[in-house]
Short mmCIF file of C-alpha atoms in Angstrom, two decimals:
data_model
loop_
_atom_site.label_atom_id
_atom_site.label_comp_id
_atom_site.label_asym_id
_atom_site.label_seq_id
_atom_site.Cartn_x
_atom_site.Cartn_y
_atom_site.Cartn_z
CA MET A 188 8.11 9.57 4.53
CA ILE A 189 7.90 5.79 3.93
CA TYR A 190 4.72 4.01 3.82
CA ALA A 191 3.99 0.55 3.59
CA VAL A 192 0.56 -0.35 2.87
CA ALA A 193 0.09 -3.76 4.04
CA ASN A 194 -2.50 -6.60 4.63
CA GLN A 195 -1.93 -10.28 4.47
CA LYS A 196 -5.31 -10.87 3.56
CA GLY A 197 -5.96 -10.76 -0.44
CA GLY A 198 -8.88 -8.91 -1.99
CA VAL A 199 -9.41 -6.02 0.93
CA GLY A 200 -8.60 -2.84 -1.84
CA LYS A 201 -4.52 -2.78 -1.12
CA THR A 202 -3.14 -2.09 -4.50
CA THR A 203 -6.00 0.27 -5.15
CA THR A 204 -5.29 2.08 -2.22
CA ALA A 205 -1.92 2.16 -2.66
CA VAL A 206 -1.91 3.70 -6.22
CA ASN A 207 -4.83 5.96 -5.11
CA LEU A 208 -3.47 7.44 -1.91
CA ALA A 209 -0.45 8.05 -3.79
CA ALA A 210 -1.70 9.32 -6.99
CA CYS A 211 -4.06 11.95 -4.43
CA LEU A 212 -1.09 13.20 -2.81
CA ALA A 213 0.88 13.52 -6.03
CA GLU A 214 -1.74 15.56 -7.72
CA ALA A 215 -1.78 17.52 -5.04
CA GLY A 216 1.62 18.65 -5.27
CA SER A 217 3.60 16.08 -3.25
CA SER A 218 6.85 14.31 -5.01
CA VAL A 219 5.51 10.50 -4.50
CA VAL A 220 7.22 6.99 -5.73
CA LEU A 221 4.95 3.59 -5.86
CA VAL A 222 6.83 0.87 -4.99
CA ASP A 223 5.38 -2.26 -6.68
CA LEU A 224 6.83 -4.93 -4.01
CA ASP A 225 3.91 -7.58 -5.03
CA PRO A 226 4.74 -10.62 -7.76
CA GLN A 227 1.07 -10.11 -9.12
CA GLY A 228 2.78 -6.49 -10.14
CA ASN A 229 -1.32 -5.11 -10.23
CA ALA A 230 0.11 -1.60 -9.16
CA THR A 231 2.06 -1.75 -11.99
CA SER A 232 -0.56 -2.67 -14.63
CA GLY A 233 -3.06 -0.12 -13.18
CA LEU A 234 -0.57 2.55 -13.57
CA GLY A 235 0.00 1.86 -17.26
CA GLY A 236 2.37 -1.00 -17.00
CA VAL A 237 6.32 -1.10 -17.66
CA PRO A 238 8.24 -2.29 -20.99
CA ASP A 239 9.49 -5.58 -21.44
CA ASP A 240 13.15 -4.88 -20.97
CA HIS A 241 13.02 -2.19 -18.12
CA PRO A 242 14.62 -3.53 -14.78
CA THR A 243 11.95 -3.98 -11.98
CA MET A 244 12.13 -4.20 -8.23
CA ALA A 245 13.00 -7.25 -8.56
CA GLU A 246 16.35 -6.52 -9.93
CA VAL A 247 16.81 -3.97 -6.89
CA ILE A 248 15.99 -6.61 -4.16
CA LEU A 249 18.09 -9.63 -6.07
CA ASP A 250 21.26 -7.88 -8.28
CA GLY A 251 21.64 -5.08 -6.32
CA VAL A 252 20.15 -2.25 -9.05
CA PRO A 253 19.91 0.64 -8.29
CA PHE A 254 17.12 1.83 -6.94
CA ARG A 255 16.68 5.20 -9.15
CA ASP A 256 17.52 3.43 -12.06
CA VAL A 257 13.90 0.88 -12.35
CA LEU A 258 11.47 4.44 -11.77
CA LEU A 259 9.54 5.73 -14.47
CA PRO A 260 7.40 8.18 -15.31
CA THR A 261 3.44 7.84 -14.82
CA ARG A 262 0.27 9.78 -16.64
CA VAL A 263 -0.08 11.26 -12.86
CA PRO A 264 2.09 14.56 -12.26
CA ASN A 265 4.77 13.95 -9.48
CA LEU A 266 4.16 10.20 -9.35
CA SER A 267 6.84 7.89 -10.37
CA LEU A 268 6.50 4.18 -10.13
CA ALA A 269 9.16 1.53 -9.14
CA PRO A 270 7.59 -1.52 -11.14
CA GLY A 271 7.12 -5.28 -9.67
CA GLY A 272 6.20 -8.50 -11.25
CA GLY A 273 6.88 -11.94 -11.49
CA GLY A 274 10.43 -11.75 -10.95
CA LEU A 275 9.47 -10.98 -7.20
CA ALA A 276 8.30 -14.47 -6.49
CA GLY A 277 11.84 -15.33 -7.25
CA ALA A 278 13.21 -13.06 -4.57
CA ALA A 279 10.42 -14.24 -2.09
CA VAL A 280 12.13 -17.76 -2.28
CA GLU A 281 16.18 -16.03 -2.92
CA LEU A 282 15.65 -13.93 -0.03
CA PRO A 283 15.66 -16.51 3.23
CA ASN A 284 19.53 -17.57 1.87
CA ARG A 285 20.69 -13.74 2.02
CA GLN A 286 22.31 -12.00 4.80
CA GLY A 287 20.65 -9.07 6.07
CA ARG A 288 17.51 -10.39 4.11
CA GLU A 289 15.11 -8.38 6.13
CA GLY A 290 16.75 -5.29 5.53
CA VAL A 291 17.60 -5.57 1.35
CA LEU A 292 14.62 -2.96 0.46
CA ARG A 293 15.27 -0.63 3.59
CA GLU A 294 19.54 -0.62 2.49
CA ALA A 295 17.54 -0.17 -1.17
CA LEU A 296 15.69 3.11 -0.77
CA SER A 297 18.13 4.63 1.86
CA ALA A 298 20.34 6.18 -1.50
CA SER A 299 17.71 7.93 -2.38
CA ALA A 300 16.17 9.50 1.29
CA GLY A 301 14.70 12.72 1.47
CA GLU A 302 14.35 12.59 -2.49
CA TYR A 303 10.55 12.68 -2.38
CA ASP A 304 8.14 13.80 0.00
CA TYR A 305 6.46 9.94 -0.05
CA VAL A 306 6.72 6.74 -0.81
CA PHE A 307 4.13 4.54 -0.59
CA ILE A 308 5.43 0.56 -1.27
CA ASP A 309 2.46 -1.82 -1.96
CA CYS A 310 3.18 -5.05 -0.36
CA PRO A 311 1.92 -8.79 -1.63
CA PRO A 312 -1.32 -10.20 0.37
CA SER A 313 1.41 -12.39 2.37
CA LEU A 314 3.28 -11.82 5.44
CA ASP A 315 6.79 -13.10 3.63
CA LEU A 316 10.27 -11.57 3.54
CA LEU A 317 9.28 -8.97 0.81
CA THR A 318 6.12 -7.50 3.39
CA ILE A 319 8.74 -7.74 6.25
CA ASN A 320 11.50 -5.79 3.99
CA ALA A 321 8.40 -3.14 3.42
CA LEU A 322 7.95 -2.95 6.79
CA ALA A 323 11.75 -2.92 7.75
CA ALA A 324 11.86 0.00 5.47
CA ALA A 325 8.57 1.98 6.24
CA ASP A 326 7.90 4.91 9.05
CA ARG A 327 4.33 4.36 8.98
CA LEU A 328 2.16 1.38 8.15
CA VAL A 329 -1.81 1.73 6.20
CA VAL A 330 -4.16 -1.10 6.72
CA PRO A 331 -6.75 -1.32 4.14
CA VAL A 332 -9.67 -3.45 5.70
CA GLN A 333 -12.65 -4.73 3.63
CA CYS A 334 -15.91 -4.21 4.91
CA GLU A 335 -16.84 -7.62 4.59
CA TYR A 336 -17.17 -10.48 7.39
CA TYR A 337 -13.55 -11.66 7.50
CA ALA A 338 -12.62 -8.38 7.90
CA LEU A 339 -11.05 -8.99 11.02
CA GLU A 340 -9.67 -12.59 10.34
CA GLY A 341 -5.56 -11.82 10.43
CA LEU A 342 -5.71 -8.25 12.12
CA THR A 343 -4.20 -9.89 14.95
CA ARG A 344 -1.55 -11.62 13.39
CA LEU A 345 -0.69 -8.35 11.51
CA MET A 346 -0.44 -6.77 14.73
CA GLU A 347 1.94 -9.08 15.91
CA THR A 348 4.36 -8.87 12.78
CA VAL A 349 4.40 -5.02 13.28
CA GLU A 350 5.60 -5.39 16.81
CA ALA A 351 8.27 -8.12 16.32
CA VAL A 352 9.65 -5.61 13.42
CA ARG A 353 9.76 -3.14 16.05
CA ALA A 354 11.23 -4.70 18.35
CA ARG A 355 13.96 -6.76 15.81
CA LEU A 356 14.09 -4.44 12.91
CA ASN A 357 12.18 -0.86 13.13
CA PRO A 358 11.87 1.07 16.32
CA ASP A 359 10.52 3.52 14.12
CA LEU A 360 7.39 1.63 12.04
CA ARG A 361 3.99 3.37 13.03
CA ILE A 362 0.50 2.40 12.05
CA THR A 363 -1.13 5.59 10.56
CA GLY A 364 -4.09 3.91 10.37
CA MET A 365 -6.61 1.53 9.33
CA LEU A 366 -8.51 2.27 5.72
CA LEU A 367 -12.23 0.52 5.47
CA THR A 368 -12.63 0.24 2.21
CA MET A 369 -15.56 -1.48 -0.35
CA HIS A 370 -18.57 -0.24 2.28
CA ASP A 371 -22.23 -1.23 0.75
CA ALA A 372 -24.19 1.09 2.47
CA ARG A 373 -27.11 -1.80 1.36
CA THR A 374 -25.85 -4.26 3.36
CA ARG A 375 -25.85 -4.42 7.31
CA VAL A 376 -22.47 -6.79 7.76
CA SER A 377 -20.65 -3.18 5.87
CA ALA A 378 -21.72 -1.17 8.97
CA ASP A 379 -21.23 -4.04 11.25
CA VAL A 380 -17.61 -4.52 10.42
CA ILE A 381 -17.19 -0.55 10.37
CA ALA A 382 -18.27 -0.52 14.15
CA GLU A 383 -16.03 -3.10 15.28
CA VAL A 384 -13.27 -1.72 13.92
CA ARG A 385 -14.07 1.54 15.55
CA ARG A 386 -14.90 -0.30 18.60
CA HIS A 387 -11.54 -2.19 18.84
CA PHE A 388 -9.23 0.42 17.19
CA PRO A 389 -10.85 3.73 17.91
CA GLU A 390 -7.43 6.02 17.51
CA LEU A 391 -6.58 4.15 14.42
CA ALA A 392 -9.62 3.75 12.05
CA PHE A 393 -9.78 6.30 9.37
CA ARG A 394 -12.89 8.27 9.33
CA THR A 395 -12.82 8.19 5.61
CA VAL A 396 -14.79 5.07 4.30
CA VAL A 397 -14.04 4.20 1.32
CA PRO A 398 -17.72 2.54 -0.91
CA ARG A 399 -17.65 -0.09 -3.32
CA ASN A 400 -17.73 1.80 -6.72
CA VAL A 401 -17.53 0.30 -10.30
CA ARG A 402 -15.83 2.83 -11.55
CA VAL A 403 -12.74 2.39 -8.78
CA ALA A 404 -12.88 -1.16 -10.25
CA GLU A 405 -12.64 -0.23 -13.99
CA ALA A 406 -9.89 2.62 -13.51
CA PRO A 407 -6.85 -0.52 -13.10
CA SER A 408 -8.20 -1.74 -16.77
CA TYR A 409 -7.55 1.92 -18.49
CA GLY A 410 -3.94 2.11 -16.46
CA GLU A 411 -4.96 4.88 -14.12
CA PRO A 412 -5.99 5.65 -10.64
CA VAL A 413 -9.68 6.37 -10.10
CA ILE A 414 -8.91 9.81 -9.24
CA ARG A 415 -7.70 10.98 -13.32
CA TYR A 416 -10.27 8.12 -14.35
CA ASP A 417 -13.13 9.45 -13.00
CA PRO A 418 -12.29 12.20 -10.74
CA HIS A 419 -16.23 13.47 -9.54
CA CYS A 420 -16.73 9.51 -8.56
CA ALA A 421 -17.59 8.47 -4.93
CA GLY A 422 -14.61 6.05 -5.11
CA ALA A 423 -12.30 9.41 -5.87
CA ASP A 424 -13.86 11.53 -3.53
CA ALA A 425 -13.24 9.40 -0.78
CA TYR A 426 -9.55 8.42 -1.72
CA PHE A 427 -8.83 12.40 -1.66
CA GLU A 428 -10.01 12.36 1.82
CA ALA A 429 -7.90 9.52 2.90
CA ALA A 430 -5.45 11.24 1.58
CA LYS A 431 -5.95 13.96 3.25
CA GLU A 432 -6.01 12.08 6.19
CA VAL A 433 -2.77 10.23 5.82
CA ALA A 434 -1.40 13.35 5.66
CA ALA A 435 -2.47 15.12 8.53
CA ARG A 436 -1.50 11.72 10.79
CA ALA A 437 1.96 12.08 9.47
#
């Protein structure tokens, strides 16, 4: 099963969600790959980084390097990383000139179809061709939504993009759900946003809400997901519960 983790709004916990959902399911014994499709490469650095001479997803997208050749083991058992980085900015520029540009990633992943229980794609914070490639390749979509005032801004456009991808490129794409992140129980706005998302999207909103947690913020600087950096903190507990929901909704 291939999951895209996407939201064109930045700062919503998208990469943190992709890294920790992948790590939780790997810790539970599933074989998992995390694909870093973001030119910022935060998912890659958050799992320990990549050697300077190692190919990345940019080479897969632009040069046809086999997907298997970019995979790296991580500190999490059963979790492999397909690293991203700055080279993907060039891919976003060059892809519009390619024939079949929306299906490049789907074709690259097809060679490894069925080898892994879960593939998570961390998308860039935009609706550019890299994100379109992820949606065209994915079976399911997870949308992180920050518990702040502008959380619902842009969700309509994302839903319109999903419908367009279904119509033109990937009729099997389904939304697994919306995961509310960075919840601060001390503020009224967090509770209001949760209520609004659950009112507008009652079947899509996850039961689990991820709290704002300093250990979640610290973990990437140590090259680990929070479930390994501090497996007993509130953030780790929340991501374990969210991973259970992902598995159940599949």
